[in-house]
PDB file of C-alpha atoms in Angstrom:
ATOM      1  CA  MET C   4      -0.416   0.006   0.209  1.00 96.00           C
ATOM      2  CA  THR C   5       1.250   3.439  -0.776  1.00 97.00           C
ATOM      3  CA  LYS C   6       0.068   7.129   0.622  1.00 97.00           C
ATOM      4  CA  SER C   7      -2.404   7.366  -2.490  1.00 97.00           C
ATOM      5  CA  ASP C   8      -3.885   3.785  -1.575  1.00 97.00           C
ATOM      6  CA  LEU C   9      -4.136   4.593   1.980  1.00 97.00           C
ATOM      7  CA  ILE C  10      -5.897   7.986   0.900  1.00 98.00           C
ATOM      8  CA  LYS C  11      -8.499   6.212  -1.189  1.00 97.00           C
ATOM      9  CA  ARG C  12      -9.021   3.727   1.358  1.00 96.00           C
ATOM     10  CA  LEU C  13      -9.850   6.214   3.958  1.00 97.00           C
ATOM     11  CA  ALA C  14     -11.906   8.308   1.320  1.00 96.00           C
ATOM     12  CA  GLU C  15     -13.761   5.378   0.788  1.00 96.00           C
ATOM     13  CA  ALA C  16     -14.554   4.560   4.204  1.00 95.00           C
ATOM     14  CA  ASN C  17     -15.672   8.108   4.699  1.00 95.00           C
ATOM     15  CA  PRO C  18     -18.010   9.030   1.960  1.00 95.00           C
ATOM     16  CA  HIS C  19     -18.957  12.195   3.564  1.00 94.00           C
ATOM     17  CA  LEU C  20     -15.445  13.840   3.750  1.00 95.00           C
ATOM     18  CA  THR C  21     -14.035  15.285   0.462  1.00 95.00           C
ATOM     19  CA  LEU C  22     -11.009  13.821  -1.065  1.00 95.00           C
ATOM     20  CA  ARG C  23      -9.006  17.046  -0.308  1.00 95.00           C
ATOM     21  CA  ASP C  24      -9.959  16.719   3.304  1.00 96.00           C
ATOM     22  CA  VAL C  25      -8.535  13.094   3.596  1.00 97.00           C
ATOM     23  CA  GLU C  26      -5.543  14.073   1.623  1.00 97.00           C
ATOM     24  CA  ARG C  27      -4.899  17.034   4.354  1.00 97.00           C
ATOM     25  CA  ILE C  28      -5.681  14.313   6.985  1.00 97.00           C
ATOM     26  CA  VAL C  29      -3.067  11.957   6.064  1.00 98.00           C
ATOM     27  CA  ALA C  30      -0.579  14.815   5.375  1.00 97.00           C
ATOM     28  CA  THR C  31      -1.046  16.428   8.796  1.00 98.00           C
ATOM     29  CA  VAL C  32      -0.751  12.987  10.635  1.00 98.00           C
ATOM     30  CA  PHE C  33       2.659  12.277   8.962  1.00 98.00           C
ATOM     31  CA  ASP C  34       3.451  16.168   9.012  1.00 97.00           C
ATOM     32  CA  GLU C  35       3.060  15.859  12.820  1.00 97.00           C
ATOM     33  CA  ILE C  36       4.978  12.758  13.498  1.00 98.00           C
ATOM     34  CA  ALA C  37       7.896  14.196  11.618  1.00 98.00           C
ATOM     35  CA  ALA C  38       7.585  17.472  13.427  1.00 97.00           C
ATOM     36  CA  ALA C  39       7.534  16.046  16.841  1.00 97.00           C
ATOM     37  CA  LEU C  40      10.631  13.975  15.882  1.00 97.00           C
ATOM     38  CA  ALA C  41      12.096  17.171  14.232  1.00 96.00           C
ATOM     39  CA  ARG C  42      12.016  18.790  17.926  1.00 95.00           C
ATOM     40  CA  GLY C  43      13.587  15.592  19.520  1.00 94.00           C
ATOM     41  CA  ASP C  44      10.223  14.353  20.856  1.00 97.00           C
ATOM     42  CA  ARG C  45       8.548  10.827  20.763  1.00 97.00           C
ATOM     43  CA  VAL C  46       5.585   9.743  19.091  1.00 98.00           C
ATOM     44  CA  GLU C  47       3.698   6.931  21.059  1.00 98.00           C
ATOM     45  CA  LEU C  48       0.795   5.510  19.334  1.00 98.00           C
ATOM     46  CA  ARG C  49      -0.674   2.737  21.562  1.00 95.00           C
ATOM     47  CA  GLY C  50      -1.352  -0.792  19.981  1.00 95.00           C
ATOM     48  CA  PHE C  51       0.549   0.413  16.812  1.00 98.00           C
ATOM     49  CA  GLY C  52       4.267   1.386  17.570  1.00 98.00           C
ATOM     50  CA  ALA C  53       6.210   4.484  18.809  1.00 98.00           C
ATOM     51  CA  PHE C  54       8.637   6.561  17.298  1.00 98.00           C
ATOM     52  CA  SER C  55      11.605   8.194  18.771  1.00 97.00           C
ATOM     53  CA  VAL C  56      14.892   9.591  17.600  1.00 96.00           C
ATOM     54  CA  ARG C  57      18.308   8.329  18.459  1.00 96.00           C
ATOM     55  CA  GLU C  58      21.884  10.093  18.389  1.00 94.00           C
ATOM     56  CA  ARG C  59      24.496   8.867  16.520  1.00 94.00           C
ATOM     57  CA  ALA C  60      28.230  10.088  17.866  1.00 94.00           C
ATOM     58  CA  ALA C  61      30.570  11.820  15.356  1.00 93.00           C
ATOM     59  CA  ARG C  62      33.045   9.173  13.574  1.00 94.00           C
ATOM     60  CA  THR C  63      36.018   9.297  11.383  1.00 94.00           C
ATOM     61  CA  GLY C  64      34.561   7.237   8.076  1.00 93.00           C
ATOM     62  CA  ARG C  65      36.586   6.307   4.987  1.00 93.00           C
ATOM     63  CA  ASN C  66      36.243   6.493   1.504  1.00 92.00           C
ATOM     64  CA  PRO C  67      35.582   3.104   0.250  1.00 92.00           C
ATOM     65  CA  ARG C  68      37.314   4.161  -2.756  1.00 93.00           C
ATOM     66  CA  THR C  69      40.183   6.142  -1.940  1.00 93.00           C
ATOM     67  CA  GLY C  70      40.731   5.000   1.568  1.00 91.00           C
ATOM     68  CA  GLU C  71      41.080   8.672   2.303  1.00 94.00           C
ATOM     69  CA  GLU C  72      40.046   9.702   5.922  1.00 93.00           C
ATOM     70  CA  VAL C  73      36.464  11.891   6.447  1.00 93.00           C
ATOM     71  CA  ALA C  74      34.892  13.394   9.471  1.00 92.00           C
ATOM     72  CA  VAL C  75      31.306  12.031   9.770  1.00 91.00           C
ATOM     73  CA  PRO C  76      29.590  14.543  12.182  1.00 91.00           C
ATOM     74  CA  ASP C  77      27.243  13.372  14.717  1.00 93.00           C
ATOM     75  CA  LYS C  78      23.393  12.763  13.524  1.00 94.00           C
ATOM     76  CA  VAL C  79      20.024  11.554  14.593  1.00 95.00           C
ATOM     77  CA  VAL C  80      18.397   8.628  13.039  1.00 95.00           C
ATOM     78  CA  PRO C  81      14.646   7.816  13.584  1.00 97.00           C
ATOM     79  CA  HIS C  82      13.419   4.545  15.158  1.00 97.00           C
ATOM     80  CA  PHE C  83      10.127   2.855  15.163  1.00 98.00           C
ATOM     81  CA  LYS C  84       9.297  -0.091  17.853  1.00 98.00           C
ATOM     82  CA  THR C  85       6.331  -1.872  16.815  1.00 98.00           C
ATOM     83  CA  GLY C  86       3.606  -1.915  19.392  1.00 97.00           C
ATOM     84  CA  LYS C  87       2.601  -4.795  21.504  1.00 96.00           C
ATOM     85  CA  ASP C  88      -0.653  -5.532  19.882  1.00 96.00           C
ATOM     86  CA  LEU C  89       0.376  -5.135  16.080  1.00 96.00           C
ATOM     87  CA  ARG C  90       3.414  -7.267  17.431  1.00 95.00           C
ATOM     88  CA  GLU C  91       1.026 -10.075  18.592  1.00 95.00           C
ATOM     89  CA  ARG C  92      -1.640  -9.382  15.267  1.00 96.00           C
ATOM     90  CA  LEU C  93       1.672 -10.206  13.150  1.00 95.00           C
ATOM     91  CA  ASN C  94       2.301 -13.679  14.750  1.00 93.00           C
ATOM     92  CA  ALA C  95      -1.507 -14.679  15.636  1.00 89.00           C
ATOM     93  CA  HIS C  96      -1.525 -17.557  13.564  1.00 69.00           C
ATOM     94  CA  SER C  97       1.953 -18.902  13.353  1.00 51.00           C
TER      95      SER C  97
ATOM     96  CA  MET S  16      15.208  21.037  25.288  1.00 54.00           C
ATOM     97  CA  THR S  17      12.433  19.346  27.051  1.00 67.00           C
ATOM     98  CA  GLU S  18      11.360  16.117  25.688  1.00 80.00           C
ATOM     99  CA  ARG S  19       7.829  15.403  25.223  1.00 93.00           C
ATOM    100  CA  THR S  20       5.690  12.341  24.137  1.00 97.00           C
ATOM    101  CA  ILE S  21       3.318  12.952  21.349  1.00 97.00           C
ATOM    102  CA  THR S  22       0.260  10.346  21.647  1.00 98.00           C
ATOM    103  CA  ARG S  23      -2.989   9.862  19.654  1.00 97.00           C
ATOM    104  CA  ALA S  24      -4.828  12.612  21.103  1.00 97.00           C
ATOM    105  CA  ASP S  25      -1.823  14.739  19.689  1.00 98.00           C
ATOM    106  CA  LEU S  26      -2.441  13.800  16.379  1.00 98.00           C
ATOM    107  CA  ALA S  27      -6.259  14.066  16.380  1.00 97.00           C
ATOM    108  CA  GLU S  28      -5.844  17.435  17.911  1.00 97.00           C
ATOM    109  CA  ALA S  29      -3.528  18.399  14.952  1.00 97.00           C
ATOM    110  CA  VAL S  30      -6.388  17.223  12.343  1.00 97.00           C
ATOM    111  CA  TYR S  31      -8.885  19.196  14.189  1.00 97.00           C
ATOM    112  CA  GLN S  32      -7.043  22.723  13.939  1.00 96.00           C
ATOM    113  CA  GLU S  33      -5.903  22.027  10.489  1.00 95.00           C
ATOM    114  CA  VAL S  34      -8.491  20.677   8.570  1.00 93.00           C
ATOM    115  CA  GLY S  35     -11.717  21.733  11.137  1.00 87.00           C
ATOM    116  CA  LEU S  36     -13.694  18.299  11.516  1.00 93.00           C
ATOM    117  CA  SER S  37     -15.045  17.773  15.263  1.00 96.00           C
ATOM    118  CA  ARG S  38     -12.613  16.738  17.733  1.00 96.00           C
ATOM    119  CA  SER S  39     -14.316  13.094  18.059  1.00 97.00           C
ATOM    120  CA  GLU S  40     -14.183  12.691  14.280  1.00 96.00           C
ATOM    121  CA  SER S  41     -10.854  13.874  14.495  1.00 97.00           C
ATOM    122  CA  ALA S  42      -9.673  11.151  16.881  1.00 97.00           C
ATOM    123  CA  THR S  43     -11.966   8.466  14.861  1.00 97.00           C
ATOM    124  CA  LEU S  44      -9.752   9.273  11.655  1.00 97.00           C
ATOM    125  CA  VAL S  45      -6.435   8.957  13.435  1.00 98.00           C
ATOM    126  CA  ASP S  46      -7.127   5.810  14.832  1.00 97.00           C
ATOM    127  CA  SER S  47      -8.727   4.119  11.423  1.00 97.00           C
ATOM    128  CA  LEU S  48      -5.516   5.775   9.312  1.00 98.00           C
ATOM    129  CA  LEU S  49      -3.502   3.648  11.728  1.00 98.00           C
ATOM    130  CA  ASP S  50      -5.866   0.657  11.470  1.00 97.00           C
ATOM    131  CA  GLN S  51      -5.495   1.016   7.671  1.00 97.00           C
ATOM    132  CA  ILE S  52      -1.979   0.325   8.083  1.00 97.00           C
ATOM    133  CA  ALA S  53      -1.977  -2.280  10.330  1.00 97.00           C
ATOM    134  CA  ASP S  54      -4.231  -4.197   8.146  1.00 96.00           C
ATOM    135  CA  SER S  55      -2.416  -3.529   5.148  1.00 96.00           C
ATOM    136  CA  LEU S  56       0.839  -4.771   6.852  1.00 97.00           C
ATOM    137  CA  LEU S  57      -1.034  -7.831   7.987  1.00 95.00           C
ATOM    138  CA  SER S  58      -2.317  -8.420   4.326  1.00 95.00           C
ATOM    139  CA  ASP S  59       0.414  -7.583   2.134  1.00 94.00           C
ATOM    140  CA  GLY S  60       3.168  -7.101   4.255  1.00 95.00           C
ATOM    141  CA  ALA S  61       4.516  -3.399   3.057  1.00 97.00           C
ATOM    142  CA  VAL S  62       2.993   0.051   3.486  1.00 98.00           C
ATOM    143  CA  LYS S  63       5.266   2.913   1.824  1.00 98.00           C
ATOM    144  CA  ILE S  64       4.484   6.425   2.865  1.00 98.00           C
ATOM    145  CA  SER S  65       6.551   8.666   0.314  1.00 96.00           C
ATOM    146  CA  ALA S  66       8.716  11.674   2.024  1.00 95.00           C
ATOM    147  CA  PHE S  67       8.196   9.714   5.504  1.00 98.00           C
ATOM    148  CA  GLY S  68       9.148   5.916   5.080  1.00 98.00           C
ATOM    149  CA  SER S  69       8.114   2.530   4.601  1.00 98.00           C
ATOM    150  CA  PHE S  70       6.894  -0.480   6.581  1.00 98.00           C
ATOM    151  CA  VAL S  71       8.176  -3.935   6.024  1.00 98.00           C
ATOM    152  CA  VAL S  72       7.076  -7.328   7.642  1.00 97.00           C
ATOM    153  CA  ARG S  73      10.202  -9.344   7.529  1.00 96.00           C
ATOM    154  CA  TRP S  74      10.537 -13.056   8.570  1.00 94.00           C
ATOM    155  CA  LYS S  75      12.839 -14.086  10.937  1.00 93.00           C
ATOM    156  CA  GLY S  76      14.183 -17.747  11.611  1.00 92.00           C
ATOM    157  CA  GLU S  77      14.503 -19.689  14.683  1.00 92.00           C
ATOM    158  CA  ARG S  78      17.460 -19.186  16.656  1.00 93.00           C
ATOM    159  CA  VAL S  79      19.277 -20.110  19.792  1.00 93.00           C
ATOM    160  CA  GLY S  80      18.990 -16.862  22.357  1.00 92.00           C
ATOM    161  CA  ARG S  81      20.621 -16.752  26.024  1.00 93.00           C
ATOM    162  CA  ASN S  82      19.074 -15.629  29.011  1.00 91.00           C
ATOM    163  CA  PRO S  83      20.938 -12.794  29.926  1.00 91.00           C
ATOM    164  CA  LYS S  84      20.712 -13.505  33.767  1.00 92.00           C
ATOM    165  CA  THR S  85      21.357 -16.789  33.812  1.00 93.00           C
ATOM    166  CA  GLY S  86      23.386 -17.728  30.697  1.00 90.00           C
ATOM    167  CA  GLU S  87      20.854 -20.173  29.816  1.00 93.00           C
ATOM    168  CA  GLU S  88      20.046 -21.054  26.027  1.00 93.00           C
ATOM    169  CA  VAL S  89      16.531 -20.712  24.817  1.00 92.00           C
ATOM    170  CA  PRO S  90      15.133 -21.074  21.904  1.00 91.00           C
ATOM    171  CA  ILE S  91      13.526 -18.071  19.746  1.00 91.00           C
ATOM    172  CA  ALA S  92      10.969 -19.187  17.715  1.00 90.00           C
ATOM    173  CA  PRO S  93      10.557 -18.231  14.184  1.00 93.00           C
ATOM    174  CA  ARG S  94       8.572 -14.976  14.375  1.00 93.00           C
ATOM    175  CA  ARG S  95       7.468 -12.128  11.799  1.00 94.00           C
ATOM    176  CA  VAL S  96       8.451  -8.568  12.641  1.00 95.00           C
ATOM    177  CA  LEU S  97       7.648  -5.022  11.529  1.00 97.00           C
ATOM    178  CA  VAL S  98      10.804  -2.889  10.510  1.00 97.00           C
ATOM    179  CA  PHE S  99      10.496   0.562   9.758  1.00 98.00           C
ATOM    180  CA  ARG S 100      12.802   2.218   6.909  1.00 97.00           C
ATOM    181  CA  ALA S 101      12.826   6.120   7.259  1.00 98.00           C
ATOM    182  CA  SER S 102      12.878   7.916   4.213  1.00 98.00           C
ATOM    183  CA  GLN S 103      15.665  10.359   3.314  1.00 97.00           C
ATOM    184  CA  VAL S 104      13.450  13.387   3.461  1.00 97.00           C
ATOM    185  CA  LEU S 105      12.439  12.410   6.759  1.00 98.00           C
ATOM    186  CA  LYS S 106      16.320  11.791   7.884  1.00 97.00           C
ATOM    187  CA  ASP S 107      17.352  14.933   6.386  1.00 96.00           C
ATOM    188  CA  ARG S 108      14.647  16.717   7.920  1.00 96.00           C
ATOM    189  CA  LEU S 109      15.582  15.432  11.499  1.00 96.00           C
ATOM    190  CA  ASN S 110      19.440  16.048  11.131  1.00 95.00           C
ATOM    191  CA  ALA S 111      18.285  19.619   9.638  1.00 94.00           C
ATOM    192  CA  ALA S 112      16.926  20.256  12.962  1.00 91.00           C
ATOM    193  CA  HIS S 113      19.561  18.569  15.121  1.00 89.00           C
ATOM    194  CA  GLU S 114      22.067  20.751  13.323  1.00 87.00           C
ATOM    195  CA  SER S 115      20.424  24.338  13.734  1.00 87.00           C
ATOM    196  CA  GLU S 116      19.787  23.179  17.589  1.00 82.00           C
ATOM    197  CA  ALA S 117      23.361  22.342  18.067  1.00 78.00           C
ATOM    198  CA  ALA S 118      24.404  25.549  16.183  1.00 79.00           C
ATOM    199  CA  SER S 119      22.430  27.584  18.687  1.00 71.00           C
TER     200      SER S 119
END
């Protein structure tokens, strides 16, 4: 499923809303999650999962082609942990 | 910077502010959006949200784990796990914010 499929399904389930409203709802949700992570906040969606930000320390990397050393600055990476309900649903009939 | 935790209620509030539906309908839509993603992962195993990231279901084979406290070997059953891969757009956005915070 892609973002446009998601919009289509939500629009079908909510015929009283315009497609434009559904597009704005979907955009708002993902933008709000991204904005929270950019602030360094954690996003906890019970039953679904939690997004958080993890820090990676600066390190000295190496250009694999030339062998030259390059300084890699510290950075942050988003992380997702699957929620308990979803994890259990994934393994419900195994 | 104090770290907050954003919840479903905060996402519903944002939808309420942005789209102008009622608060209760905004909350219902946030829930059904997450349900659609979960259902799709269970049926097709992949959901791709452009400019955000993709969720993929992966299969993990059985392996032998170890109880870290007792050192005892325990089998870990094969299972399905969900993996999130952030898009480059999201990674860049977080690092741009991280850098401007470090500079200030």
